[in-house]
């Protein structure tokens, strides 16, 4: 089932409640068993097993929640990076066809390469840094939009100078693993 973006997944809460009910039932069974018998020792082992299972699951909940966030970040990287790369491919084709000045080919190639690198490296990326990679992909979309707007002469080509710091920020976000920021959450 696809979880809507921004909605908490209550499966974790439901599973924790189920494990708590199992533990409660094991305690009730233990209380109903005569102390000192083999059945009592067996019931006590089941209580310990149910307790361990509940504690192990509760310890994994932060990782499960972070995995949901990572999947959202992944979708953002693919959508944003893919949109930026596609826009730059289209612009490149239009420039080669003569619709725009060939001078715009330089920023188109640079922005397209950055967007492609960010997008194509995502399948091999580690868990850490997923948020910053998503930001880098969104910055690449802003760069692509700036190139398109400048090529359409809505803004002066002078504004393309803003590409340099934006592309540096996108690459820094892409390279940053986010260890310190994500460890504190």
PDB file of C-alpha atoms in Angstrom:
ATOM      1  CA  UNK A   1       0.000   0.000   0.000  1.00  0.00           C
ATOM      2  CA  UNK A   2       1.338   3.435  -0.912  1.00  0.00           C
ATOM      3  CA  UNK A   3       1.301   5.774   2.069  1.00  0.00           C
ATOM      4  CA  UNK A   4       0.283   9.391   1.297  1.00  0.00           C
ATOM      5  CA  UNK A   5       3.156  11.840   1.749  1.00  0.00           C
ATOM      6  CA  UNK A   6       3.063  13.461   5.183  1.00  0.00           C
ATOM      7  CA  UNK A   7       0.715  10.910   6.718  1.00  0.00           C
ATOM      8  CA  UNK A   8       2.098   8.855   9.608  1.00  0.00           C
ATOM      9  CA  UNK A   9       2.121   5.117   9.166  1.00  0.00           C
ATOM     10  CA  UNK A  10       0.054   3.595  11.951  1.00  0.00           C
ATOM     11  CA  UNK A  11       1.209   0.048  11.135  1.00  0.00           C
ATOM     12  CA  UNK A  12       4.004   0.456  13.674  1.00  0.00           C
ATOM     13  CA  UNK A  13       1.582   1.462  16.398  1.00  0.00           C
ATOM     14  CA  UNK A  14      -0.767  -1.401  15.511  1.00  0.00           C
ATOM     15  CA  UNK A  15       2.059  -3.952  15.598  1.00  0.00           C
ATOM     16  CA  UNK A  16       3.282  -2.623  18.970  1.00  0.00           C
ATOM     17  CA  UNK A  17      -0.244  -2.896  20.380  1.00  0.00           C
ATOM     18  CA  UNK A  18      -0.552  -6.445  19.030  1.00  0.00           C
ATOM     19  CA  UNK A  19       2.731  -7.451  20.679  1.00  0.00           C
ATOM     20  CA  UNK A  20       1.574  -5.830  23.935  1.00  0.00           C
ATOM     21  CA  UNK A  21      -1.637  -7.899  23.801  1.00  0.00           C
ATOM     22  CA  UNK A  22       0.434 -11.061  23.251  1.00  0.00           C
ATOM     23  CA  UNK A  23       2.617 -10.166  26.248  1.00  0.00           C
ATOM     24  CA  UNK A  24      -0.456  -9.448  28.394  1.00  0.00           C
ATOM     25  CA  UNK A  25      -1.941 -12.830  27.425  1.00  0.00           C
ATOM     26  CA  UNK A  26       1.349 -14.589  28.295  1.00  0.00           C
ATOM     27  CA  UNK A  27       1.342 -12.881  31.708  1.00  0.00           C
ATOM     28  CA  UNK A  28      -2.233 -13.976  32.313  1.00  0.00           C
ATOM     29  CA  UNK A  29      -1.346 -17.537  31.338  1.00  0.00           C
ATOM     30  CA  UNK A  30       1.672 -17.416  33.673  1.00  0.00           C
ATOM     31  CA  UNK A  31      -0.467 -16.134  36.551  1.00  0.00           C
ATOM     32  CA  UNK A  32      -2.916 -19.006  35.996  1.00  0.00           C
ATOM     33  CA  UNK A  33      -0.126 -21.629  36.102  1.00  0.00           C
ATOM     34  CA  UNK A  34       1.012 -23.295  39.337  1.00  0.00           C
ATOM     35  CA  UNK A  35       4.397 -21.985  40.467  1.00  0.00           C
ATOM     36  CA  UNK A  36       7.418 -24.319  40.411  1.00  0.00           C
ATOM     37  CA  UNK A  37       6.068 -26.717  37.765  1.00  0.00           C
ATOM     38  CA  UNK A  38       7.472 -27.471  34.326  1.00  0.00           C
ATOM     39  CA  UNK A  39       4.441 -25.742  32.794  1.00  0.00           C
ATOM     40  CA  UNK A  40       5.238 -22.632  34.861  1.00  0.00           C
ATOM     41  CA  UNK A  41       8.837 -22.589  33.604  1.00  0.00           C
ATOM     42  CA  UNK A  42       7.584 -23.010  30.031  1.00  0.00           C
ATOM     43  CA  UNK A  43       5.064 -20.159  30.472  1.00  0.00           C
ATOM     44  CA  UNK A  44       7.766 -17.952  32.019  1.00  0.00           C
ATOM     45  CA  UNK A  45       9.995 -18.583  28.981  1.00  0.00           C
ATOM     46  CA  UNK A  46       7.097 -17.538  26.728  1.00  0.00           C
ATOM     47  CA  UNK A  47       6.685 -14.317  28.749  1.00  0.00           C
ATOM     48  CA  UNK A  48      10.396 -13.573  28.324  1.00  0.00           C
ATOM     49  CA  UNK A  49      10.190 -14.331  24.588  1.00  0.00           C
ATOM     50  CA  UNK A  50       7.148 -12.059  24.150  1.00  0.00           C
ATOM     51  CA  UNK A  51       8.884  -9.312  26.142  1.00  0.00           C
ATOM     52  CA  UNK A  52      12.015  -9.596  24.014  1.00  0.00           C
ATOM     53  CA  UNK A  53       9.972  -9.519  20.818  1.00  0.00           C
ATOM     54  CA  UNK A  54       8.135  -6.359  21.947  1.00  0.00           C
ATOM     55  CA  UNK A  55      11.336  -4.598  23.018  1.00  0.00           C
ATOM     56  CA  UNK A  56      13.111  -5.516  19.779  1.00  0.00           C
ATOM     57  CA  UNK A  57      10.233  -4.184  17.696  1.00  0.00           C
ATOM     58  CA  UNK A  58      10.015  -0.939  19.674  1.00  0.00           C
ATOM     59  CA  UNK A  59      13.761  -0.439  19.241  1.00  0.00           C
ATOM     60  CA  UNK A  60      13.324  -0.741  15.443  1.00  0.00           C
ATOM     61  CA  UNK A  61      10.475   1.799  15.176  1.00  0.00           C
ATOM     62  CA  UNK A  62      12.778   4.845  14.636  1.00  0.00           C
ATOM     63  CA  UNK A  63      14.547   2.970  11.819  1.00  0.00           C
ATOM     64  CA  UNK A  64      11.220   2.023  10.234  1.00  0.00           C
ATOM     65  CA  UNK A  65      10.004   5.626  10.383  1.00  0.00           C
ATOM     66  CA  UNK A  66      13.289   6.883   8.907  1.00  0.00           C
ATOM     67  CA  UNK A  67      12.954   4.347   6.100  1.00  0.00           C
ATOM     68  CA  UNK A  68       9.569   5.870   5.222  1.00  0.00           C
ATOM     69  CA  UNK A  69      11.212   9.296   5.090  1.00  0.00           C
ATOM     70  CA  UNK A  70      13.999   7.894   2.936  1.00  0.00           C
ATOM     71  CA  UNK A  71      11.454   6.551   0.449  1.00  0.00           C
ATOM     72  CA  UNK A  72       9.849  10.002   0.220  1.00  0.00           C
ATOM     73  CA  UNK A  73      13.273  11.579  -0.310  1.00  0.00           C
ATOM     74  CA  UNK A  74      14.009   9.022  -3.000  1.00  0.00           C
ATOM     75  CA  UNK A  75      10.844   9.921  -4.862  1.00  0.00           C
ATOM     76  CA  UNK A  76      11.763  13.607  -4.621  1.00  0.00           C
ATOM     77  CA  UNK A  77      15.251  12.926  -6.011  1.00  0.00           C
ATOM     78  CA  UNK A  78      13.905  10.891  -8.919  1.00  0.00           C
ATOM     79  CA  UNK A  79      11.124  13.343  -9.771  1.00  0.00           C
ATOM     80  CA  UNK A  80      13.137  16.549  -9.356  1.00  0.00           C
ATOM     81  CA  UNK A  81      16.380  15.295 -10.853  1.00  0.00           C
ATOM     82  CA  UNK A  82      14.558  13.601 -13.699  1.00  0.00           C
ATOM     83  CA  UNK A  83      12.529  16.744 -14.439  1.00  0.00           C
ATOM     84  CA  UNK A  84      15.659  18.914 -14.459  1.00  0.00           C
ATOM     85  CA  UNK A  85      17.568  16.486 -16.688  1.00  0.00           C
ATOM     86  CA  UNK A  86      14.602  16.151 -19.056  1.00  0.00           C
ATOM     87  CA  UNK A  87      14.190  19.929 -19.277  1.00  0.00           C
ATOM     88  CA  UNK A  88      17.861  20.298 -20.113  1.00  0.00           C
ATOM     89  CA  UNK A  89      17.622  17.580 -22.784  1.00  0.00           C
ATOM     90  CA  UNK A  90      14.697  19.372 -24.390  1.00  0.00           C
ATOM     91  CA  UNK A  91      16.506  22.718 -24.186  1.00  0.00           C
ATOM     92  CA  UNK A  92      19.630  21.140 -25.670  1.00  0.00           C
ATOM     93  CA  UNK A  93      17.584  19.790 -28.556  1.00  0.00           C
ATOM     94  CA  UNK A  94      15.972  23.178 -29.157  1.00  0.00           C
ATOM     95  CA  UNK A  95      19.358  24.904 -29.057  1.00  0.00           C
ATOM     96  CA  UNK A  96      20.839  22.440 -31.542  1.00  0.00           C
ATOM     97  CA  UNK A  97      17.768  22.933 -33.748  1.00  0.00           C
ATOM     98  CA  UNK A  98      18.513  26.672 -33.753  1.00  0.00           C
ATOM     99  CA  UNK A  99      15.592  27.935 -31.704  1.00  0.00           C
ATOM    100  CA  UNK A 100      17.895  29.492 -29.099  1.00  0.00           C
ATOM    101  CA  UNK A 101      21.361  30.991 -29.101  1.00  0.00           C
ATOM    102  CA  UNK A 102      24.084  28.320 -28.986  1.00  0.00           C
ATOM    103  CA  UNK A 103      25.671  30.141 -26.059  1.00  0.00           C
ATOM    104  CA  UNK A 104      22.961  28.627 -23.824  1.00  0.00           C
ATOM    105  CA  UNK A 105      24.321  25.174 -24.555  1.00  0.00           C
ATOM    106  CA  UNK A 106      27.043  25.599 -21.882  1.00  0.00           C
ATOM    107  CA  UNK A 107      24.667  26.091 -18.918  1.00  0.00           C
ATOM    108  CA  UNK A 108      22.297  23.461 -20.326  1.00  0.00           C
ATOM    109  CA  UNK A 109      25.079  20.861 -20.390  1.00  0.00           C
ATOM    110  CA  UNK A 110      26.351  21.733 -16.900  1.00  0.00           C
ATOM    111  CA  UNK A 111      22.903  21.762 -15.272  1.00  0.00           C
ATOM    112  CA  UNK A 112      21.884  18.614 -17.148  1.00  0.00           C
ATOM    113  CA  UNK A 113      25.000  16.780 -15.980  1.00  0.00           C
ATOM    114  CA  UNK A 114      24.493  17.809 -12.348  1.00  0.00           C
ATOM    115  CA  UNK A 115      20.836  16.726 -12.438  1.00  0.00           C
ATOM    116  CA  UNK A 116      21.726  13.444 -14.126  1.00  0.00           C
ATOM    117  CA  UNK A 117      24.508  12.661 -11.651  1.00  0.00           C
ATOM    118  CA  UNK A 118      22.249  13.355  -8.667  1.00  0.00           C
ATOM    119  CA  UNK A 119      19.423  11.245 -10.103  1.00  0.00           C
ATOM    120  CA  UNK A 120      21.470   8.340 -11.416  1.00  0.00           C
ATOM    121  CA  UNK A 121      23.501   7.973  -8.212  1.00  0.00           C
ATOM    122  CA  UNK A 122      20.417   7.611  -6.002  1.00  0.00           C
ATOM    123  CA  UNK A 123      19.955   3.830  -6.455  1.00  0.00           C
ATOM    124  CA  UNK A 124      23.444   3.262  -5.019  1.00  0.00           C
ATOM    125  CA  UNK A 125      23.197   5.892  -2.270  1.00  0.00           C
ATOM    126  CA  UNK A 126      23.392   5.015   1.393  1.00  0.00           C
ATOM    127  CA  UNK A 127      20.611   5.589   3.903  1.00  0.00           C
ATOM    128  CA  UNK A 128      22.286   8.601   5.454  1.00  0.00           C
ATOM    129  CA  UNK A 129      22.022  11.882   3.617  1.00  0.00           C
ATOM    130  CA  UNK A 130      18.725  11.202   1.882  1.00  0.00           C
ATOM    131  CA  UNK A 131      17.306  14.561   2.957  1.00  0.00           C
ATOM    132  CA  UNK A 132      20.247  16.551   1.647  1.00  0.00           C
ATOM    133  CA  UNK A 133      20.235  14.617  -1.645  1.00  0.00           C
ATOM    134  CA  UNK A 134      16.572  15.556  -2.087  1.00  0.00           C
ATOM    135  CA  UNK A 135      17.456  19.206  -1.477  1.00  0.00           C
ATOM    136  CA  UNK A 136      20.258  18.934  -4.041  1.00  0.00           C
ATOM    137  CA  UNK A 137      17.794  17.561  -6.599  1.00  0.00           C
ATOM    138  CA  UNK A 138      15.354  20.398  -5.888  1.00  0.00           C
ATOM    139  CA  UNK A 139      18.160  22.928  -6.359  1.00  0.00           C
ATOM    140  CA  UNK A 140      18.938  21.324  -9.728  1.00  0.00           C
ATOM    141  CA  UNK A 141      15.302  21.935 -10.749  1.00  0.00           C
ATOM    142  CA  UNK A 142      15.705  25.594  -9.772  1.00  0.00           C
ATOM    143  CA  UNK A 143      18.858  25.752 -11.914  1.00  0.00           C
ATOM    144  CA  UNK A 144      17.054  24.182 -14.861  1.00  0.00           C
ATOM    145  CA  UNK A 145      14.190  26.637 -14.470  1.00  0.00           C
ATOM    146  CA  UNK A 146      16.653  29.528 -14.401  1.00  0.00           C
ATOM    147  CA  UNK A 147      18.276  28.344 -17.637  1.00  0.00           C
ATOM    148  CA  UNK A 148      14.892  27.975 -19.351  1.00  0.00           C
ATOM    149  CA  UNK A 149      13.687  31.384 -18.175  1.00  0.00           C
ATOM    150  CA  UNK A 150      16.937  33.028 -19.292  1.00  0.00           C
ATOM    151  CA  UNK A 151      16.826  31.290 -22.677  1.00  0.00           C
ATOM    152  CA  UNK A 152      13.234  32.485 -23.152  1.00  0.00           C
ATOM    153  CA  UNK A 153      14.535  35.994 -22.328  1.00  0.00           C
ATOM    154  CA  UNK A 154      12.119  36.477 -19.455  1.00  0.00           C
ATOM    155  CA  UNK A 155      15.206  37.314 -17.394  1.00  0.00           C
ATOM    156  CA  UNK A 156      18.484  38.687 -18.589  1.00  0.00           C
ATOM    157  CA  UNK A 157      21.239  36.148 -19.315  1.00  0.00           C
ATOM    158  CA  UNK A 158      23.137  37.989 -16.585  1.00  0.00           C
ATOM    159  CA  UNK A 159      21.038  36.007 -14.089  1.00  0.00           C
ATOM    160  CA  UNK A 160      22.777  32.825 -15.249  1.00  0.00           C
ATOM    161  CA  UNK A 161      25.682  33.907 -13.040  1.00  0.00           C
ATOM    162  CA  UNK A 162      23.515  32.691 -10.162  1.00  0.00           C
ATOM    163  CA  UNK A 163      23.944  29.169 -11.529  1.00  0.00           C
ATOM    164  CA  UNK A 164      27.455  28.858 -10.138  1.00  0.00           C
ATOM    165  CA  UNK A 165      26.547  29.176  -6.432  1.00  0.00           C
ATOM    166  CA  UNK A 166      23.330  27.188  -6.962  1.00  0.00           C
ATOM    167  CA  UNK A 167      25.152  24.311  -8.634  1.00  0.00           C
ATOM    168  CA  UNK A 168      27.813  24.339  -5.920  1.00  0.00           C
ATOM    169  CA  UNK A 169      25.047  24.139  -3.299  1.00  0.00           C
ATOM    170  CA  UNK A 170      23.387  21.270  -5.174  1.00  0.00           C
ATOM    171  CA  UNK A 171      26.652  19.332  -5.306  1.00  0.00           C
ATOM    172  CA  UNK A 172      27.429  20.034  -1.645  1.00  0.00           C
ATOM    173  CA  UNK A 173      23.965  18.760  -0.705  1.00  0.00           C
ATOM    174  CA  UNK A 174      24.489  15.701  -2.873  1.00  0.00           C
ATOM    175  CA  UNK A 175      27.871  14.940  -1.276  1.00  0.00           C
ATOM    176  CA  UNK A 176      26.817  15.696   2.319  1.00  0.00           C
ATOM    177  CA  UNK A 177      25.894  12.515   4.143  1.00  0.00           C
ATOM    178  CA  UNK A 178      23.906  14.222   6.902  1.00  0.00           C
ATOM    179  CA  UNK A 179      25.360  12.076   9.674  1.00  0.00           C
ATOM    180  CA  UNK A 180      25.326  14.752  12.369  1.00  0.00           C
ATOM    181  CA  UNK A 181      21.917  16.149  11.483  1.00  0.00           C
ATOM    182  CA  UNK A 182      20.206  12.758  11.181  1.00  0.00           C
ATOM    183  CA  UNK A 183      21.816  11.296  14.298  1.00  0.00           C
ATOM    184  CA  UNK A 184      20.211  14.015  16.429  1.00  0.00           C
ATOM    185  CA  UNK A 185      16.665  13.215  15.257  1.00  0.00           C
TER     186      UNK A 185
END
